[in-house]
Amino acid sequence: MTILVTGGAGFIGSNFALEWVAHSDEPIVNLDKLTYAGNLQNLASIADNPQHVFVQGDFGDTALVNHLLATHQPRAILNFAAESHVDRSISGPGDFIHTNIVGTFNLLECTRAYWGGLKADTGGDAKAAFRFLHVSTDEVYGSLSKTDPAFTENNKYEPNSPYSASKAASDHLVRAYHHTYGLPVLTTNCSNNYGPFHFPEKLIPLMIVNAQAGKPLPVYGDGQQIRDWLYVKDHCSAIRRVLEAGTVGEVYNVGGWNEKPNLDIVHTVCALLDELKPRTDGKPYHEQITYVTDRPGHDRRYAIDARKIESQLGWKPAETFESGIRKTVQWYLDNPDWVANVQSGSYKDWVAQQYGAKA
Ligand SMILES: NC(=O)c1ccc[n+]([C@@H]2O[C@H](COP(=O)([O-])OP(=O)(O)OC[C@H]3O[C@@H](n4cnc5c(N)ncnc54)[C@H](O)[C@@H]3O)[C@@H](O)[C@H]2O)c1
């Protein structure tokens, strides 16, 4: 028995690979292209572990994916690979279409052929037990007003950014492969994650890293955009649970019931840094907050109704927001080498272009 993951050197995928090895003896094959967001340093603790096989490559490469499926015969494929940053999708949507839609399409096509051959090769049980788990986002549902109920699995899709539109398209392809070809798929739509190995272009790590560097803390617009936050290891446990017990063809929303305005998040990070690593001049970190022009088409509120995965699969997050954010800030303080490594190269250029040379 083996599982194959794509995008397992990124933020969530690498946390998933580490958690998988910690919770299971089953081998995990990890296919990642190592874009700017992929980082082998995330996987350093399992680099020599024979249970984890890393392959650098593109999930859009048909010959490579076919080769990996034939060689490793996975009983499940988990699709984490994506272009994932909304701001980048606004400045350059092409990569998002290519990776998130065309790449997922290629993975589905290879999987369909492989799964179709399972019966002849390994018997009916392997075919029935096979799963394709697609990792997606709550952003496909669009934006809520303050009083709207949280997203359930029955909400209609109303993606507003090129990122969420590309993820929505990939979700639809996954759904279509189930309805058309019978491929045994599962889809998870999760809220905003935070935790270790989060690339510092995203809100929480950007604030931690900039605060310590004495740089401005750029907050979009009025900072009152609401997001629903989940500690990344809780997302990983939800994915393991859906893989284990989810009903084929079903969608599961994953969230931690933690709706917070972005500005509150920034203040929480500042307060934790004031406590854990105070500024040398004794001033509070929140003095570094600067308001910048809002993101075009910025969604106002996301909120996940997680009752389906809780009641049907018995999943619950282990961390509260307070415990998870404290662990996260501490992790960044404890891992300056990781931060220095990911800040080199293209990331630095991109942030300077987005937020000005001082950010
Ligand atoms: N980060 C979040 O808050 C969040 C929330 C819900 C869902 N998601 C979804 O979870 C998944 C993982 O998100 P993340 O935050 O870890 O993203 P990430 O950007 O940190 O990592 C993406 C990984 O995919 C790899 N990749 C990109 N193109 C590839 C290709 N063509 N072939 C193989 N690998 C490729 C990258 O190298 C990187 O390692 C994505 O599908 C994303 O849409 C993310």
Short mmCIF file of C-alpha atoms and ligand atoms in Angstrom, two decimals:
data_model
loop_
_atom_site.label_atom_id
_atom_site.label_comp_id
_atom_site.label_asym_id
_atom_site.label_seq_id
_atom_site.Cartn_x
_atom_site.Cartn_y
_atom_site.Cartn_z
CA MET A 1 0.00 0.00 0.00
CA THR A 2 1.27 3.44 -0.96
CA ILE A 3 -0.17 6.91 -1.35
CA LEU A 4 0.96 9.51 -3.88
CA VAL A 5 0.73 13.21 -3.10
CA THR A 6 1.32 16.13 -5.43
CA GLY A 7 2.64 19.47 -4.12
CA GLY A 8 4.07 17.83 -1.00
CA ALA A 9 6.94 20.33 -0.65
CA GLY A 10 4.58 23.29 -0.27
CA PHE A 11 3.07 24.62 2.93
CA ILE A 12 0.16 22.22 3.48
CA GLY A 13 1.59 19.31 1.47
CA SER A 14 4.85 19.23 3.45
CA ASN A 15 2.98 19.39 6.75
CA PHE A 16 0.81 16.54 5.45
CA ALA A 17 3.86 14.43 4.47
CA LEU A 18 5.46 14.95 7.89
CA GLU A 19 2.21 14.12 9.67
CA TRP A 20 1.67 11.08 7.45
CA VAL A 21 5.04 9.59 8.34
CA ALA A 22 4.32 10.32 12.02
CA HIS A 23 0.91 8.62 11.94
CA SER A 24 1.34 5.74 9.48
CA ASP A 25 3.85 3.16 8.24
CA GLU A 26 2.47 3.38 4.71
CA PRO A 27 4.90 4.71 2.07
CA ILE A 28 4.26 8.15 0.61
CA VAL A 29 5.47 9.21 -2.85
CA ASN A 30 5.75 13.00 -3.07
CA LEU A 31 5.66 14.61 -6.55
CA ASP A 32 6.48 18.33 -6.49
CA LYS A 33 7.81 20.66 -9.16
CA LEU A 34 9.59 22.83 -6.57
CA THR A 35 8.27 26.17 -7.77
CA TYR A 36 9.13 29.23 -5.64
CA ALA A 37 6.59 27.86 -3.09
CA GLY A 38 8.07 24.35 -2.88
CA ASN A 39 10.89 23.89 -0.40
CA LEU A 40 12.79 20.68 0.31
CA GLN A 41 13.94 22.19 3.61
CA ASN A 42 10.36 21.60 4.84
CA LEU A 43 10.96 17.87 4.38
CA ALA A 44 14.48 17.76 5.85
CA SER A 45 13.43 15.67 8.86
CA ILE A 46 12.20 12.84 6.57
CA ALA A 47 14.82 13.24 3.83
CA ASP A 48 16.52 9.95 4.77
CA ASN A 49 13.34 8.12 5.72
CA PRO A 50 12.73 5.29 3.20
CA GLN A 51 8.97 5.61 3.82
CA HIS A 52 9.03 8.96 1.97
CA VAL A 53 10.05 9.08 -1.70
CA PHE A 54 10.49 12.57 -3.15
CA VAL A 55 10.29 13.10 -6.91
CA GLN A 56 10.89 16.52 -8.42
CA GLY A 57 8.54 16.91 -11.36
CA ASP A 58 5.37 18.37 -12.81
CA PHE A 59 1.96 16.77 -12.23
CA GLY A 60 1.17 18.05 -15.74
CA ASP A 61 3.85 15.73 -17.19
CA THR A 62 1.85 12.76 -18.49
CA ALA A 63 4.80 10.43 -19.01
CA LEU A 64 6.19 11.10 -15.52
CA VAL A 65 2.82 10.67 -13.76
CA ASN A 66 2.10 7.46 -15.70
CA HIS A 67 5.54 6.16 -14.77
CA LEU A 68 5.03 6.94 -11.07
CA LEU A 69 1.62 5.29 -11.02
CA ALA A 70 2.91 2.15 -12.76
CA THR A 71 5.97 1.94 -10.51
CA HIS A 72 4.42 2.69 -7.11
CA GLN A 73 0.83 1.42 -7.65
CA PRO A 74 -0.71 3.85 -5.13
CA ARG A 75 -4.01 3.03 -3.47
CA ALA A 76 -4.76 6.79 -3.28
CA ILE A 77 -3.70 10.05 -4.90
CA LEU A 78 -3.95 13.31 -2.96
CA ASN A 79 -3.76 16.48 -5.05
CA PHE A 80 -2.22 19.42 -3.17
CA ALA A 81 -0.23 20.89 -6.08
CA ALA A 82 -1.34 24.36 -7.10
CA GLU A 83 -0.45 27.95 -7.59
CA SER A 84 -1.96 29.28 -4.38
CA HIS A 85 -1.45 33.02 -3.88
CA VAL A 86 -4.37 35.30 -4.79
CA ASP A 87 -2.15 38.38 -5.36
CA ARG A 88 0.00 36.46 -7.83
CA SER A 89 -3.15 35.28 -9.63
CA ILE A 90 -4.15 38.92 -10.11
CA SER A 91 -0.78 40.01 -11.51
CA GLY A 92 -0.28 36.82 -13.58
CA PRO A 93 -3.31 34.53 -13.98
CA GLY A 94 -1.77 32.37 -16.72
CA ASP A 95 0.23 30.14 -14.36
CA PHE A 96 -2.93 29.51 -12.32
CA ILE A 97 -4.87 28.33 -15.35
CA HIS A 98 -1.99 26.15 -16.48
CA THR A 99 -1.21 24.57 -13.11
CA ASN A 100 -4.53 24.44 -11.29
CA ILE A 101 -6.76 23.53 -14.23
CA VAL A 102 -4.60 21.91 -16.91
CA GLY A 103 -2.32 20.22 -14.37
CA THR A 104 -5.24 18.76 -12.44
CA PHE A 105 -6.81 17.65 -15.72
CA ASN A 106 -3.63 15.77 -16.62
CA LEU A 107 -3.50 14.14 -13.19
CA LEU A 108 -7.14 13.08 -13.55
CA GLU A 109 -6.53 11.63 -17.02
CA CYS A 110 -3.52 9.62 -15.83
CA THR A 111 -5.47 8.50 -12.76
CA ARG A 112 -8.45 7.42 -14.86
CA ALA A 113 -6.25 5.21 -17.02
CA TYR A 114 -4.43 3.77 -14.01
CA TRP A 115 -7.61 3.18 -12.02
CA GLY A 116 -9.29 1.63 -15.07
CA GLY A 117 -6.47 -0.89 -15.25
CA LEU A 118 -6.53 -1.79 -11.56
CA LYS A 119 -9.20 -4.47 -11.85
CA ALA A 120 -7.28 -6.48 -14.42
CA ASP A 121 -3.96 -6.03 -12.65
CA THR A 122 -4.74 -6.36 -8.97
CA GLY A 123 -8.32 -7.53 -8.60
CA GLY A 124 -11.63 -5.80 -7.93
CA ASP A 125 -10.81 -4.85 -4.36
CA ALA A 126 -7.98 -2.51 -5.30
CA LYS A 127 -10.20 -0.75 -7.81
CA ALA A 128 -13.05 -0.30 -5.31
CA ALA A 129 -10.72 0.86 -2.55
CA PHE A 130 -8.86 3.43 -4.69
CA ARG A 131 -9.41 7.14 -3.89
CA PHE A 132 -8.53 10.43 -5.60
CA LEU A 133 -8.64 13.18 -2.96
CA HIS A 134 -8.65 16.75 -4.26
CA VAL A 135 -7.57 19.47 -1.83
CA SER A 136 -9.43 22.71 -2.46
CA THR A 137 -10.42 25.98 -0.86
CA ASP A 138 -13.45 27.78 0.57
CA GLU A 139 -12.67 30.67 -1.80
CA VAL A 140 -14.58 28.86 -4.58
CA TYR A 141 -17.83 29.84 -2.82
CA GLY A 142 -17.17 33.58 -3.21
CA SER A 143 -17.72 36.28 -0.61
CA LEU A 144 -20.21 36.51 2.28
CA SER A 145 -21.80 39.56 3.87
CA LYS A 146 -21.41 39.92 7.66
CA THR A 147 -24.83 38.36 8.27
CA ASP A 148 -24.80 35.53 5.70
CA PRO A 149 -24.63 32.00 7.13
CA ALA A 150 -21.27 30.22 6.76
CA PHE A 151 -20.54 28.20 3.59
CA THR A 152 -22.00 24.72 3.53
CA GLU A 153 -21.19 22.10 0.90
CA ASN A 154 -24.41 23.15 -0.88
CA ASN A 155 -23.38 26.76 -1.49
CA LYS A 156 -23.16 27.65 -5.16
CA TYR A 157 -19.74 28.37 -6.63
CA GLU A 158 -19.06 32.10 -7.09
CA PRO A 159 -15.27 32.44 -7.37
CA ASN A 160 -14.06 36.03 -7.61
CA SER A 161 -10.28 35.89 -8.18
CA PRO A 162 -8.33 34.10 -10.91
CA TYR A 163 -6.99 31.83 -8.11
CA SER A 164 -10.42 30.83 -6.82
CA ALA A 165 -11.80 30.52 -10.37
CA SER A 166 -8.97 28.15 -11.29
CA LYS A 167 -9.56 26.07 -8.14
CA ALA A 168 -13.31 26.04 -8.87
CA ALA A 169 -12.60 24.75 -12.38
CA SER A 170 -10.41 21.98 -10.95
CA ASP A 171 -13.15 21.05 -8.44
CA HIS A 172 -15.63 20.80 -11.32
CA LEU A 173 -13.28 18.54 -13.28
CA VAL A 174 -12.88 16.26 -10.26
CA ARG A 175 -16.66 16.13 -9.83
CA ALA A 176 -17.13 15.42 -13.56
CA TYR A 177 -14.64 12.52 -13.48
CA HIS A 178 -16.73 10.93 -10.77
CA HIS A 179 -20.06 11.44 -12.49
CA THR A 180 -18.84 10.58 -15.98
CA TYR A 181 -16.26 7.85 -15.40
CA GLY A 182 -17.08 6.71 -11.87
CA LEU A 183 -13.63 7.71 -10.58
CA PRO A 184 -13.80 7.41 -6.76
CA VAL A 185 -13.12 11.01 -5.79
CA LEU A 186 -13.28 13.02 -2.56
CA THR A 187 -13.03 16.81 -2.37
CA THR A 188 -12.18 18.97 0.63
CA ASN A 189 -12.79 22.73 0.69
CA CYS A 190 -10.84 24.25 3.54
CA SER A 191 -10.61 27.70 5.09
CA ASN A 192 -7.35 29.70 5.50
CA ASN A 193 -4.53 27.65 6.98
CA TYR A 194 -1.68 28.89 9.14
CA GLY A 195 1.27 27.20 10.85
CA PRO A 196 4.88 26.08 10.25
CA PHE A 197 6.46 26.28 6.75
CA HIS A 198 3.96 28.90 5.54
CA PHE A 199 5.57 30.94 2.78
CA PRO A 200 5.95 34.55 3.98
CA GLU A 201 3.95 36.11 1.17
CA LYS A 202 0.77 35.10 3.05
CA LEU A 203 -0.69 37.31 5.80
CA ILE A 204 0.43 35.64 9.05
CA PRO A 205 4.04 34.72 8.17
CA LEU A 206 4.50 38.03 6.31
CA MET A 207 3.56 39.91 9.47
CA ILE A 208 5.82 37.81 11.72
CA VAL A 209 8.81 38.15 9.40
CA ASN A 210 8.35 41.87 8.61
CA ALA A 211 7.72 42.77 12.25
CA GLN A 212 11.03 41.27 13.34
CA ALA A 213 12.87 42.89 10.45
CA GLY A 214 11.56 46.33 11.51
CA LYS A 215 9.63 46.65 8.24
CA PRO A 216 6.09 47.97 7.65
CA LEU A 217 3.21 45.54 8.29
CA PRO A 218 1.08 46.09 5.14
CA VAL A 219 -2.67 45.73 5.79
CA TYR A 220 -5.00 45.82 2.79
CA GLY A 221 -7.75 48.48 2.81
CA ASP A 222 -9.47 48.80 6.20
CA GLY A 223 -8.25 45.38 7.39
CA GLN A 224 -11.82 44.30 8.09
CA GLN A 225 -11.82 41.39 5.62
CA ILE A 226 -12.89 38.31 7.58
CA ARG A 227 -11.22 34.93 7.12
CA ASP A 228 -11.83 31.63 8.92
CA TRP A 229 -8.54 30.22 10.25
CA LEU A 230 -7.44 26.60 10.76
CA TYR A 231 -4.11 25.34 12.09
CA VAL A 232 -2.42 23.42 9.26
CA LYS A 233 -2.00 20.18 11.22
CA ASP A 234 -5.77 20.15 11.83
CA HIS A 235 -6.29 20.44 8.08
CA CYS A 236 -3.94 17.46 7.67
CA SER A 237 -5.90 15.38 10.19
CA ALA A 238 -9.13 16.27 8.37
CA ILE A 239 -7.67 15.10 5.05
CA ARG A 240 -6.51 11.82 6.61
CA ARG A 241 -10.00 11.32 8.06
CA VAL A 242 -11.74 12.05 4.74
CA LEU A 243 -9.36 9.67 2.96
CA GLU A 244 -10.11 6.98 5.53
CA ALA A 245 -13.86 7.34 5.89
CA GLY A 246 -15.26 9.87 3.41
CA THR A 247 -18.08 8.81 1.10
CA VAL A 248 -17.01 8.62 -2.54
CA GLY A 249 -18.21 11.58 -4.61
CA GLU A 250 -18.83 13.74 -1.53
CA VAL A 251 -17.45 17.18 -0.70
CA TYR A 252 -16.35 18.06 2.84
CA ASN A 253 -15.90 21.63 4.08
CA VAL A 254 -13.06 21.90 6.60
CA GLY A 255 -12.78 24.76 9.07
CA GLY A 256 -12.11 25.65 12.68
CA TRP A 257 -14.99 28.06 13.44
CA ASN A 258 -12.44 30.86 13.80
CA GLU A 259 -13.67 33.90 11.92
CA LYS A 260 -11.35 36.88 12.41
CA PRO A 261 -10.85 40.23 10.63
CA ASN A 262 -7.37 40.51 9.12
CA LEU A 263 -6.55 43.50 11.34
CA ASP A 264 -7.30 41.44 14.48
CA ILE A 265 -4.92 38.76 13.20
CA VAL A 266 -2.17 41.34 12.73
CA HIS A 267 -2.74 42.73 16.24
CA THR A 268 -2.66 39.20 17.70
CA VAL A 269 0.66 38.49 15.99
CA CYS A 270 2.05 41.82 17.24
CA ALA A 271 0.94 41.11 20.82
CA LEU A 272 2.55 37.65 20.76
CA LEU A 273 5.80 39.11 19.43
CA ASP A 274 5.67 41.84 22.12
CA GLU A 275 5.55 39.00 24.65
CA LEU A 276 7.94 36.49 23.05
CA LYS A 277 10.50 38.77 21.39
CA PRO A 278 9.98 42.42 22.38
CA ARG A 279 11.33 45.20 20.19
CA THR A 280 14.72 46.43 21.40
CA ASP A 281 13.35 50.00 21.60
CA GLY A 282 10.54 48.81 23.90
CA LYS A 283 7.82 50.03 21.52
CA PRO A 284 4.89 47.76 20.48
CA TYR A 285 5.08 46.02 17.10
CA HIS A 286 1.63 47.33 16.11
CA GLU A 287 3.26 50.72 15.47
CA GLN A 288 4.64 49.13 12.27
CA ILE A 289 1.14 48.60 10.81
CA THR A 290 0.62 50.52 7.55
CA TYR A 291 -2.55 50.54 5.46
CA VAL A 292 -2.03 49.87 1.76
CA THR A 293 -4.41 50.05 -1.23
CA ASP A 294 -6.89 47.20 -1.09
CA ARG A 295 -6.54 44.16 -3.35
CA PRO A 296 -8.79 44.48 -6.44
CA GLY A 297 -12.03 42.51 -5.96
CA HIS A 298 -11.03 41.60 -2.40
CA ASP A 299 -13.57 39.17 -0.92
CA ARG A 300 -15.06 40.56 2.28
CA ARG A 301 -15.78 37.45 4.31
CA TYR A 302 -15.24 33.68 4.22
CA ALA A 303 -16.71 31.37 6.84
CA ILE A 304 -16.90 27.59 6.89
CA ASP A 305 -19.76 25.52 8.29
CA ALA A 306 -17.85 22.38 9.30
CA ARG A 307 -20.82 20.43 10.67
CA LYS A 308 -20.80 17.79 7.92
CA ILE A 309 -17.23 16.56 8.51
CA GLU A 310 -17.75 16.83 12.28
CA SER A 311 -21.01 14.88 12.42
CA GLN A 312 -20.45 12.35 9.60
CA LEU A 313 -16.74 11.65 10.08
CA GLY A 314 -16.24 12.63 13.72
CA TRP A 315 -13.41 15.09 12.90
CA LYS A 316 -12.62 18.00 15.20
CA PRO A 317 -9.64 20.39 15.20
CA ALA A 318 -7.16 19.86 18.03
CA GLU A 319 -6.03 23.50 18.25
CA THR A 320 -7.94 26.61 19.20
CA PHE A 321 -6.93 29.75 17.32
CA GLU A 322 -5.14 30.99 20.44
CA SER A 323 -3.03 27.82 20.85
CA GLY A 324 -2.32 27.50 17.12
CA ILE A 325 -1.23 31.09 16.56
CA ARG A 326 1.07 30.97 19.60
CA LYS A 327 2.73 27.80 18.25
CA THR A 328 3.05 29.43 14.84
CA VAL A 329 4.72 32.63 16.04
CA GLN A 330 7.06 30.55 18.22
CA TRP A 331 7.94 28.33 15.23
CA TYR A 332 9.01 31.35 13.15
CA LEU A 333 11.09 32.67 16.03
CA ASP A 334 12.74 29.25 16.39
CA ASN A 335 13.49 28.85 12.66
CA PRO A 336 15.34 31.95 11.39
CA ASP A 337 17.37 29.84 8.93
CA TRP A 338 14.22 28.62 7.20
CA VAL A 339 12.96 32.20 6.95
CA ALA A 340 16.29 33.47 5.58
CA ASN A 341 16.32 30.67 3.00
CA VAL A 342 12.83 31.30 1.61
CA GLN A 343 13.38 35.06 1.61
CA SER A 344 16.23 34.82 -0.86
CA GLY A 345 15.72 35.01 -4.63
CA SER A 346 12.47 35.54 -6.46
CA TYR A 347 10.37 35.95 -3.33
CA LYS A 348 12.24 39.07 -2.26
CA ASP A 349 11.91 40.63 -5.72
CA TRP A 350 8.20 39.91 -5.80
CA VAL A 351 7.48 41.37 -2.36
CA ALA A 352 9.50 44.50 -3.18
CA GLN A 353 7.45 44.91 -6.35
CA GLN A 354 4.15 44.41 -4.50
CA TYR A 355 4.70 46.42 -1.35
CA GLY A 356 7.58 48.75 -2.27
CA ALA A 357 11.27 48.18 -1.64
CA LYS A 358 10.92 48.73 2.12
CA ALA A 359 8.36 45.96 2.75
N1 LIG B 1 -2.97 27.77 2.15
C1 LIG B 1 -4.26 27.77 2.43
O1 LIG B 1 -4.71 28.48 3.34
C2 LIG B 1 -5.20 26.84 1.70
C3 LIG B 1 -6.52 26.71 2.17
C4 LIG B 1 -7.37 25.81 1.52
C5 LIG B 1 -6.92 25.08 0.44
N2 LIG B 1 -5.64 25.24 -0.02
C6 LIG B 1 -5.20 24.41 -1.15
O2 LIG B 1 -4.26 23.48 -0.62
C7 LIG B 1 -3.27 23.17 -1.60
C8 LIG B 1 -1.90 23.45 -1.05
O3 LIG B 1 -1.83 24.83 -0.69
P1 LIG B 1 -0.49 25.45 -0.08
O4 LIG B 1 -0.86 26.63 0.69
O5 LIG B 1 0.32 24.37 0.54
O6 LIG B 1 0.24 25.93 -1.43
P2 LIG B 1 1.78 26.23 -1.68
O7 LIG B 1 1.80 27.29 -2.74
O8 LIG B 1 2.50 26.47 -0.40
O9 LIG B 1 2.36 24.87 -2.28
C9 LIG B 1 2.03 24.41 -3.55
C10 LIG B 1 3.02 23.32 -3.91
O10 LIG B 1 2.66 22.83 -5.21
C11 LIG B 1 3.85 22.66 -5.97
N3 LIG B 1 3.52 22.75 -7.39
C12 LIG B 1 3.11 23.85 -8.07
N4 LIG B 1 2.94 23.54 -9.38
C13 LIG B 1 3.22 22.21 -9.49
C14 LIG B 1 3.22 21.32 -10.59
N5 LIG B 1 2.89 21.72 -11.82
N6 LIG B 1 3.53 20.01 -10.36
C15 LIG B 1 3.88 19.60 -9.10
N7 LIG B 1 3.93 20.42 -8.05
C16 LIG B 1 3.60 21.71 -8.24
C17 LIG B 1 4.76 23.79 -5.50
O11 LIG B 1 6.12 23.53 -5.80
C18 LIG B 1 4.46 23.82 -4.01
O12 LIG B 1 5.32 22.94 -3.32
C19 LIG B 1 -3.62 24.02 -2.83
O13 LIG B 1 -4.33 23.23 -3.73
C20 LIG B 1 -4.50 25.13 -2.27
O14 LIG B 1 -5.41 25.58 -3.24
C21 LIG B 1 -4.77 26.10 0.59
#
